[in-house]
Tab-separated table of C-alpha atoms and ligand atoms in Angstrom:
chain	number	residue	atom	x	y	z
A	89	UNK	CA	-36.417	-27.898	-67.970
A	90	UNK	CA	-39.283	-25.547	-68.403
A	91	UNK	CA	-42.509	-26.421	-67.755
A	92	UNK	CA	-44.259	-25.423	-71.331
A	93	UNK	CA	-41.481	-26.746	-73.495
A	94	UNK	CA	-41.241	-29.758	-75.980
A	95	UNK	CA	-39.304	-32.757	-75.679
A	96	UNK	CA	-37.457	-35.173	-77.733
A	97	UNK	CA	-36.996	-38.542	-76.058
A	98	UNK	CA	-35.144	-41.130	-78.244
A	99	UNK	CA	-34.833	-44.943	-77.380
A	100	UNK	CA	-32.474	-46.752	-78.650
A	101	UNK	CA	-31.893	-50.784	-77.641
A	102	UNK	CA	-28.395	-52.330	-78.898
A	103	UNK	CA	-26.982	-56.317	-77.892
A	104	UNK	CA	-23.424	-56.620	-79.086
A	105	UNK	CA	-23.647	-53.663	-80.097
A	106	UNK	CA	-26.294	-54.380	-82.977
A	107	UNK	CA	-28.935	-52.529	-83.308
A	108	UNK	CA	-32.213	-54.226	-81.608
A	109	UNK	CA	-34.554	-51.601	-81.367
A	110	UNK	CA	-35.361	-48.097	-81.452
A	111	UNK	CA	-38.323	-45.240	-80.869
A	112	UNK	CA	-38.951	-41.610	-80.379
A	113	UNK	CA	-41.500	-39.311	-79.213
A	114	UNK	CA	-41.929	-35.819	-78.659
A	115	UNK	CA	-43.884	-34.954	-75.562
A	116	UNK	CA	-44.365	-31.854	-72.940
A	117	UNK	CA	-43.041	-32.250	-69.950
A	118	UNK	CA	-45.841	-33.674	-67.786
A	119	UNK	CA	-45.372	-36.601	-70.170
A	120	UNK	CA	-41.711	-37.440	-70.089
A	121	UNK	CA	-41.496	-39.969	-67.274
A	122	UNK	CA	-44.429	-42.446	-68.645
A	123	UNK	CA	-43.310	-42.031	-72.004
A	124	UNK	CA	-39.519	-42.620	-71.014
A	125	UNK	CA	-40.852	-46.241	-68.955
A	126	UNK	CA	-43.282	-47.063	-72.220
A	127	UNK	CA	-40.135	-46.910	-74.403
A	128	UNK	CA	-38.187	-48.830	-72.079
A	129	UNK	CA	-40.921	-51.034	-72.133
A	130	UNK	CA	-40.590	-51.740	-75.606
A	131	UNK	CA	-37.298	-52.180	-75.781
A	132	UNK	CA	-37.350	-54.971	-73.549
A	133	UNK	CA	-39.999	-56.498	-75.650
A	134	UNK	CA	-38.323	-57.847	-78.408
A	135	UNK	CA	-37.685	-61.645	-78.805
A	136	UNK	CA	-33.771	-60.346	-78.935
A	137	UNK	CA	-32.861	-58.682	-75.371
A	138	UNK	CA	-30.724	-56.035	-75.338
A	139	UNK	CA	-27.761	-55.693	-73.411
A	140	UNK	CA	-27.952	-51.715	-73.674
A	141	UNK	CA	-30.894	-49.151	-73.736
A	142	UNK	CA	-29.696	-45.617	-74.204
A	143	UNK	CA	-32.716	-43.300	-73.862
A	144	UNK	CA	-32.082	-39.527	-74.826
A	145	UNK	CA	-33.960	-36.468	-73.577
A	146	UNK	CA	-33.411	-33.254	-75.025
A	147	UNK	CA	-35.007	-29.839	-74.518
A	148	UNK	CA	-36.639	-28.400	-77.668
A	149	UNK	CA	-37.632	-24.843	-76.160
A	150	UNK	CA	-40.255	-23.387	-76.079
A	151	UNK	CA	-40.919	-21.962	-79.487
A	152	UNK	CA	-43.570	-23.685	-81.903
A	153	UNK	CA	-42.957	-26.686	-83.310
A	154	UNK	CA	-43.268	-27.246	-87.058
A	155	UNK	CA	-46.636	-28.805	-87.425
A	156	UNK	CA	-47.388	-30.730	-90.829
A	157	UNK	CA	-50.573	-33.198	-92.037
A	158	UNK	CA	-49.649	-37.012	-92.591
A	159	UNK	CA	-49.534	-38.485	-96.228
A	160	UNK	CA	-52.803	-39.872	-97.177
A	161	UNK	CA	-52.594	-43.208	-97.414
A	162	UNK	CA	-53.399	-46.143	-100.286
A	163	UNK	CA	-53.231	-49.703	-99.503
A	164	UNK	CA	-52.310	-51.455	-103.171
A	165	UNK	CA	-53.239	-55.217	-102.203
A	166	UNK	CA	-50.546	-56.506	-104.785
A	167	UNK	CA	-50.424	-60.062	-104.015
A	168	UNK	CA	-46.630	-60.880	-104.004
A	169	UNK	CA	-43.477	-58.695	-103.159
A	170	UNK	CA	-42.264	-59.091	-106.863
A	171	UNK	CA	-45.712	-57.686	-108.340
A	172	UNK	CA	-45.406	-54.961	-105.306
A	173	UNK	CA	-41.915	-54.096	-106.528
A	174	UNK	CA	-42.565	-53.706	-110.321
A	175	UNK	CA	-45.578	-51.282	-109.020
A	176	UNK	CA	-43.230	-49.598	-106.688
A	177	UNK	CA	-41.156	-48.951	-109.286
A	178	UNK	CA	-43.569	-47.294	-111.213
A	179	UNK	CA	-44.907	-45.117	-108.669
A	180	UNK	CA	-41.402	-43.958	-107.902
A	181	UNK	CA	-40.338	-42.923	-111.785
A	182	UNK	CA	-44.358	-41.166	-111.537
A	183	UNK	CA	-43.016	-39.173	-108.680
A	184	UNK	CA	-39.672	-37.712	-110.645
A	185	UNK	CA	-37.365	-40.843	-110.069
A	186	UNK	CA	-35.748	-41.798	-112.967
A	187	UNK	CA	-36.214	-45.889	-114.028
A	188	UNK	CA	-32.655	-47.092	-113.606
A	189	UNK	CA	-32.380	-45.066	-110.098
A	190	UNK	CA	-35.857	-47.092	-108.560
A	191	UNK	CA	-33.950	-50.253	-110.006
A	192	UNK	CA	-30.821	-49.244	-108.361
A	193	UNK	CA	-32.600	-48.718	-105.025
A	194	UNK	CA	-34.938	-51.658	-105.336
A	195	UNK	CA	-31.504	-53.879	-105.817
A	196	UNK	CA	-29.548	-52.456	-103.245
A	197	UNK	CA	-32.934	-52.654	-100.747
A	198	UNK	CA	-32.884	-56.499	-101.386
A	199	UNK	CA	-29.463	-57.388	-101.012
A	200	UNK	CA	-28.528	-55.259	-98.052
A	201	UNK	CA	-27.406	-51.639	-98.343
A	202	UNK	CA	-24.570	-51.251	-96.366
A	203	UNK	CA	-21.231	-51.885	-97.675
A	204	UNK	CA	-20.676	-55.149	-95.663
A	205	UNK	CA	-24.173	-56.454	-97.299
A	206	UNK	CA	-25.995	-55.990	-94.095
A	207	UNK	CA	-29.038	-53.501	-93.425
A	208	UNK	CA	-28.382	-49.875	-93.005
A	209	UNK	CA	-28.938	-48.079	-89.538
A	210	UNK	CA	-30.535	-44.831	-91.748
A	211	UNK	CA	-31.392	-44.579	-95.201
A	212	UNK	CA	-29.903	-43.894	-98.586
A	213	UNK	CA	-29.644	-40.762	-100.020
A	214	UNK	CA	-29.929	-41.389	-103.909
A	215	UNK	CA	-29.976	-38.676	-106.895
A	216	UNK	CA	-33.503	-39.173	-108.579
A	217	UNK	CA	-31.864	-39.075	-111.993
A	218	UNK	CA	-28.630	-40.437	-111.874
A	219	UNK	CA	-28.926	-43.372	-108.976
A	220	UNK	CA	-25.570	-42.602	-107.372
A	221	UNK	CA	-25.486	-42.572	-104.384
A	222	UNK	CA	-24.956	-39.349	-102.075
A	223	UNK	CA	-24.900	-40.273	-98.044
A	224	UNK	CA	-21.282	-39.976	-96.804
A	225	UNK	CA	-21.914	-43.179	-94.308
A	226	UNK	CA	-22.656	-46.178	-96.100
A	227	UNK	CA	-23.642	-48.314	-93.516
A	228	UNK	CA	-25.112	-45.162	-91.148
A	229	UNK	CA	-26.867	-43.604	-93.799
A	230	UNK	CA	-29.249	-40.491	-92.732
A	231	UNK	CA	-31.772	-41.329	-89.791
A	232	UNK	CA	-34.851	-39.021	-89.592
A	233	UNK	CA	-35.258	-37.899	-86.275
A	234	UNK	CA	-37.435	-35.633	-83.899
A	235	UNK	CA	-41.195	-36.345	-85.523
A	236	UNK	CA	-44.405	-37.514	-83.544
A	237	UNK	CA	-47.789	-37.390	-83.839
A	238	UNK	CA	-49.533	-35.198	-81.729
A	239	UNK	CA	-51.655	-36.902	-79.218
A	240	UNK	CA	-54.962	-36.250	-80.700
A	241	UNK	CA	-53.991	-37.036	-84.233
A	242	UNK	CA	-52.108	-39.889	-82.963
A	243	UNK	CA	-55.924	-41.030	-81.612
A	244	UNK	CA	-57.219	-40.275	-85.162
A	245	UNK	CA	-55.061	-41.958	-87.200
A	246	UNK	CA	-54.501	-45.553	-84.937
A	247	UNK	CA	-58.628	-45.680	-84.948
A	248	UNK	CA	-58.629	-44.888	-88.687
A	249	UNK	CA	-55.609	-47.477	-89.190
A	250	UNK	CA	-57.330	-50.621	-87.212
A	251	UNK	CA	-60.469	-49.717	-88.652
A	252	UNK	CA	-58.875	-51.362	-91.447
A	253	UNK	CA	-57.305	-53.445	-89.942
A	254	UNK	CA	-53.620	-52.105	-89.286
A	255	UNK	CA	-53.396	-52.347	-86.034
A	256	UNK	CA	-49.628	-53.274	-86.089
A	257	UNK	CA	-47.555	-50.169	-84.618
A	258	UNK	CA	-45.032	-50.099	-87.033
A	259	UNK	CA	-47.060	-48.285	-89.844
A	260	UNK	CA	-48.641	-44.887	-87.506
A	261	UNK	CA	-44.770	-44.945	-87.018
A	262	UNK	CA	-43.968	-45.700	-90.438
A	263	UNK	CA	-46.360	-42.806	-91.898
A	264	UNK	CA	-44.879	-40.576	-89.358
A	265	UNK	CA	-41.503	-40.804	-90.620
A	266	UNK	CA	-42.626	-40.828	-94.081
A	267	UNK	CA	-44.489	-37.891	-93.447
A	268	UNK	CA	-41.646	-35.987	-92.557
A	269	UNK	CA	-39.130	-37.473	-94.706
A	270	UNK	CA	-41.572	-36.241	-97.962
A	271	UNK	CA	-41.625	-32.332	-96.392
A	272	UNK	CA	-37.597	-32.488	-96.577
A	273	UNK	CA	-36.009	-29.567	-98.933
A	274	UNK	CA	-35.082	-31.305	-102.314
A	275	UNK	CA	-36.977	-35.286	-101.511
A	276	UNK	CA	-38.742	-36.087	-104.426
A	277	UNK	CA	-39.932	-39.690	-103.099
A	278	UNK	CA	-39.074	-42.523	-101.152
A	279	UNK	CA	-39.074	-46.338	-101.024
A	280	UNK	CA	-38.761	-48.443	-97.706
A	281	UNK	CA	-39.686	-51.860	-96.538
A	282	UNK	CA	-39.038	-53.111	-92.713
A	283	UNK	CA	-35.623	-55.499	-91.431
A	284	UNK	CA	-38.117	-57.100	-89.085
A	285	UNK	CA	-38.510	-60.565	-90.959
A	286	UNK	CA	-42.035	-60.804	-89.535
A	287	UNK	CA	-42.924	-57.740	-90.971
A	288	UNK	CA	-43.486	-57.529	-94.546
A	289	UNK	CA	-45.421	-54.863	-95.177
A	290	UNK	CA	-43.302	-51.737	-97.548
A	291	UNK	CA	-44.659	-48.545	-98.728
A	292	UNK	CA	-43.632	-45.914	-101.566
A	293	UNK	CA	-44.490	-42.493	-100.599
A	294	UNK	CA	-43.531	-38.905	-101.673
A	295	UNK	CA	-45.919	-35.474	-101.048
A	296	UNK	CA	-47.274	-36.423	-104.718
A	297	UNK	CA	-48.907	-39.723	-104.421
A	298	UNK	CA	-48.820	-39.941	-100.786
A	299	UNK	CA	-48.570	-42.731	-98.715
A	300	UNK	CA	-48.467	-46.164	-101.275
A	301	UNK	CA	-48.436	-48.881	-99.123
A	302	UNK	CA	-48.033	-52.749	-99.882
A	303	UNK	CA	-48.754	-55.272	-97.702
A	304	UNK	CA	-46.257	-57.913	-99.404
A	305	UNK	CA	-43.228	-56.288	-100.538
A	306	UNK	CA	-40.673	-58.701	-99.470
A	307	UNK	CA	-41.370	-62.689	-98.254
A	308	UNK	CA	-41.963	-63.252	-94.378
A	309	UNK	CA	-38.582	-64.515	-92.682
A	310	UNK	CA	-36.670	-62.069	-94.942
A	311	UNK	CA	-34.366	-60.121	-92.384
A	312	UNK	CA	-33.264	-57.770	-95.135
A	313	UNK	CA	-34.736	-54.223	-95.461
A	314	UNK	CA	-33.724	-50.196	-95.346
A	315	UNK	CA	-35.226	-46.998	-96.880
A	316	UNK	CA	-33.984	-44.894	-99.925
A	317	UNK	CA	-34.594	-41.244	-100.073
A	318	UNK	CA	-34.378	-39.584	-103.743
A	319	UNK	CA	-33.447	-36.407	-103.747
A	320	UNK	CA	-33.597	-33.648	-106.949
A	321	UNK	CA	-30.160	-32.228	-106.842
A	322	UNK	CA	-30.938	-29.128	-108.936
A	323	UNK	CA	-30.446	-26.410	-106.126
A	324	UNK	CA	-30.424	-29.155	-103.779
A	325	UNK	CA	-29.044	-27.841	-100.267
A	326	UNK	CA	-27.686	-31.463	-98.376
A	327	UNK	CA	-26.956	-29.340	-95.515
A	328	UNK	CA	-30.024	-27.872	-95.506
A	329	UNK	CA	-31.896	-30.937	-96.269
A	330	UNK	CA	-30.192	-33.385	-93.949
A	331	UNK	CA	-30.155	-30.831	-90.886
A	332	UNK	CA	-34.295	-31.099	-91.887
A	333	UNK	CA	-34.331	-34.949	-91.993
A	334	UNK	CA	-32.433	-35.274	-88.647
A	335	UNK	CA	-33.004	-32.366	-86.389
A	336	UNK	CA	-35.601	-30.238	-86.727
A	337	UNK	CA	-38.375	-31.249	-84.349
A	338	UNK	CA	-41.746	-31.786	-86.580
A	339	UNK	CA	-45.302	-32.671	-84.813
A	340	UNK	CA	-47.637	-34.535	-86.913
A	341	UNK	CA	-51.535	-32.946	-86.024
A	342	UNK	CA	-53.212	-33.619	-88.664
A	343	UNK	CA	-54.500	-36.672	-90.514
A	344	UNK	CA	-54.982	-37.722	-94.066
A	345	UNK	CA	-57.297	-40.118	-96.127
A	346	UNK	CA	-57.418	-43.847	-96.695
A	347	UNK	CA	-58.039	-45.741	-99.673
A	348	UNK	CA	-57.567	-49.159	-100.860
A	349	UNK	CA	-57.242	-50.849	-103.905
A	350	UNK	CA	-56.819	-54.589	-105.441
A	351	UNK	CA	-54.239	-54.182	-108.457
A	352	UNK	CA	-52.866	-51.802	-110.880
A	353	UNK	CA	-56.941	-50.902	-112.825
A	354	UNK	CA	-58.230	-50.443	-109.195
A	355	UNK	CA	-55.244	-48.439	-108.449
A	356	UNK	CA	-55.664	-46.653	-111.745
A	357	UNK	CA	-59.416	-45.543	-110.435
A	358	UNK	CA	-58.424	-45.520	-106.616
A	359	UNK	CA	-55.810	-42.571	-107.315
A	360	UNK	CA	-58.558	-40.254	-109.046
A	361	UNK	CA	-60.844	-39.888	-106.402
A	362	UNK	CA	-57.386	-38.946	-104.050
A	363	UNK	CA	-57.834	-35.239	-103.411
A	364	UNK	CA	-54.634	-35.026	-102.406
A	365	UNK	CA	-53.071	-35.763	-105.942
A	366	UNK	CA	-52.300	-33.181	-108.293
A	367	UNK	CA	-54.368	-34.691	-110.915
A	368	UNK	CA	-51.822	-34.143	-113.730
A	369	UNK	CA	-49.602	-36.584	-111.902
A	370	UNK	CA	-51.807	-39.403	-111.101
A	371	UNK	CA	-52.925	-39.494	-114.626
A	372	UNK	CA	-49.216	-39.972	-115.371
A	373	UNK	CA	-48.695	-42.763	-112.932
A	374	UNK	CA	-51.650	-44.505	-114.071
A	375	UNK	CA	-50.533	-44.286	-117.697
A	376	UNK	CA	-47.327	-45.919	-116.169
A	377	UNK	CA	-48.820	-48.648	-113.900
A	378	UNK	CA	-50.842	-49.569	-116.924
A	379	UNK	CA	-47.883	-50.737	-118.641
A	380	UNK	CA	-47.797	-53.347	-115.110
B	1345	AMP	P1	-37.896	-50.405	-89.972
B	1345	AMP	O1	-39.039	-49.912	-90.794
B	1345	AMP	O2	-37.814	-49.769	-88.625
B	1345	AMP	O3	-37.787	-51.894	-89.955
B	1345	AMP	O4	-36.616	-49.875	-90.731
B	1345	AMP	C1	-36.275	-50.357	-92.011
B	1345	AMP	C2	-34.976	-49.731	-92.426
B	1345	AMP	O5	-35.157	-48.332	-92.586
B	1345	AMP	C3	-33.829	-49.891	-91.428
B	1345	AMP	O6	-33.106	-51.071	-91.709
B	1345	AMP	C4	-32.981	-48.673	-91.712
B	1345	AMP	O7	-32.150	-48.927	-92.825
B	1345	AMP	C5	-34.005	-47.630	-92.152
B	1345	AMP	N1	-34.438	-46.747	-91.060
B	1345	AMP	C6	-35.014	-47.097	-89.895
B	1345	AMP	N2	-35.299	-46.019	-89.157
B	1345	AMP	C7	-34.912	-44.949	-89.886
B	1345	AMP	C8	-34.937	-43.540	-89.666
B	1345	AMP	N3	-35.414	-43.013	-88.534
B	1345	AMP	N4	-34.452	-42.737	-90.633
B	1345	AMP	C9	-33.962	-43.252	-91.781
B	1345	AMP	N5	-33.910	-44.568	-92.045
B	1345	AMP	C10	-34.368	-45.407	-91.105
């Protein structure tokens, strides 16, 4: 292992072989052993103790990584996950998703996505205008892989997050991921809330609107969750797109804006001063959320 290079280390916790937990970082070398025992760590955490940790290491060179800036982010205090879903909803058809795809989504989100009515491991792939769906694993789905922050922006962003109040590490992680999911070749947007039932915090994000997060989009004790992925399929590339999502090793170094709002009106005023809007497109999904 060279001494300059990059490294992906995956955890991932199983008990019977279910899924428990899982978490990734990419680190230099120096870094590898603490990070390896802080993942462990966290793995043995959780109220549910695994009976297998698999941690992987691999080498990503030396070469450069990909470097991209996180999704700004907007907190939409909607006060109830079926208020946070009709404004979802709305957000995703501003961002290119067609109505009856964000419906087939949301209802396949809140009954369980995988064929056997449980939650997915990765997400669904869906077509933005038709709704069908594309993954060739069901109840796999795609997993994003190989993303981190880097350690300064990683500093940035927690203080910026607690600062109001999200101190909870599931959403750095959570704009991570979305972060890279939104640079993929052919995503147009996508739509996730958590499987942890104490978690119930979801977020819409895509590189138009950025990061659209809600703090109730599904009812505390609900143990049912997953992420879809639309994706434009004129010229779309799955190869190329999925070898993106899963593979190629992207470091997160720089940080993005935070904004809050109360309801759709706030939202509405909220989204014009975000820079990083193109300001045709907010003005379309506040012509939308006004219909809310
Ligand atoms: P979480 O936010 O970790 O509770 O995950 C919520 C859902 O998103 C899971 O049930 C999976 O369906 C999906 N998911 C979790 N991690 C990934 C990932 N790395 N890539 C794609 N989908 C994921």
């Amino acid at each position: 292992m060279g001494e300059s290079n990059y490294y992906s280390i995956r955890m991932h916790a199983s008990r019977i072989n279910m899924h428990v937990s899982g978490a990734e970082r990419i680190v230099c070398a120096q870094k590898i052993e603490s990070t390896v025992s802080e993942l462990i760590g966290r793995a043995m955490r959780k109220d549910c103790t695994p009976d297998r940790v698999t941690v992987t290491i691999d080498d990503l060179g030396n070469g450069p990584l990909r470097t991209l800036k996180a999704l700004d982010i907007i907190t939409v205090n909607a006060p109830d996950s079926s208020e946070a879903r009709t404004m979802a909803s709305d957000i995703l058809q501003n961002a290119g998703v067609a109505e009856n795809a964000a419906l087939q989504a949301l209802n396949f989100l809140s009954k369980g996505a995988s064929p056997s009515g449980e939650n997915m491991r990765g997400a669904m792939i869906i077509d933005c205008r038709t709704g069908e769906r594309l993954e060739t694993d069901r109840a796999r789905g795609v997993r994003a892989s190989r993303f981190d922050w880097s350690d300064e922006a990683r500093e940035r962003i927690k203080k910026e997050l607690a600062d109001n109040g999200l101190s909870h590490f599931r959403t750095c992680e959570a704009l991570a991921l979305a972060t890279k999911i939104a640079h993929g070749p052919g995503v147009i947007a996508e739509i996730c809330w958590s499987d942890d039932p104490d978690y119930t915090a979801g977020y819409v994000a895509s590189l138009k609107t950025g990061y659209i997060r809600f703090p109730f989009m599904k009812q505390i004790g609900n143990k049912t969750g997953g992420r879809a992925i639309f994706v434009d399929r004129n010229g779309f590339d799955a190869r190329a797109s999925i070898d993106f999502l899963q593979d190629e090793p992207v470091l997160i170094d720089g940080t993005g804006k935070y904004n809050e709002c109360g309801d759709a009106i706030e939202l509405r005023r909220c989204l014009k001063r975000h820079s990083g809007l193109d300001p045709e497109s907010s003005d379309c999904l506040l012509e939308s959320l006004k219909k809310t």
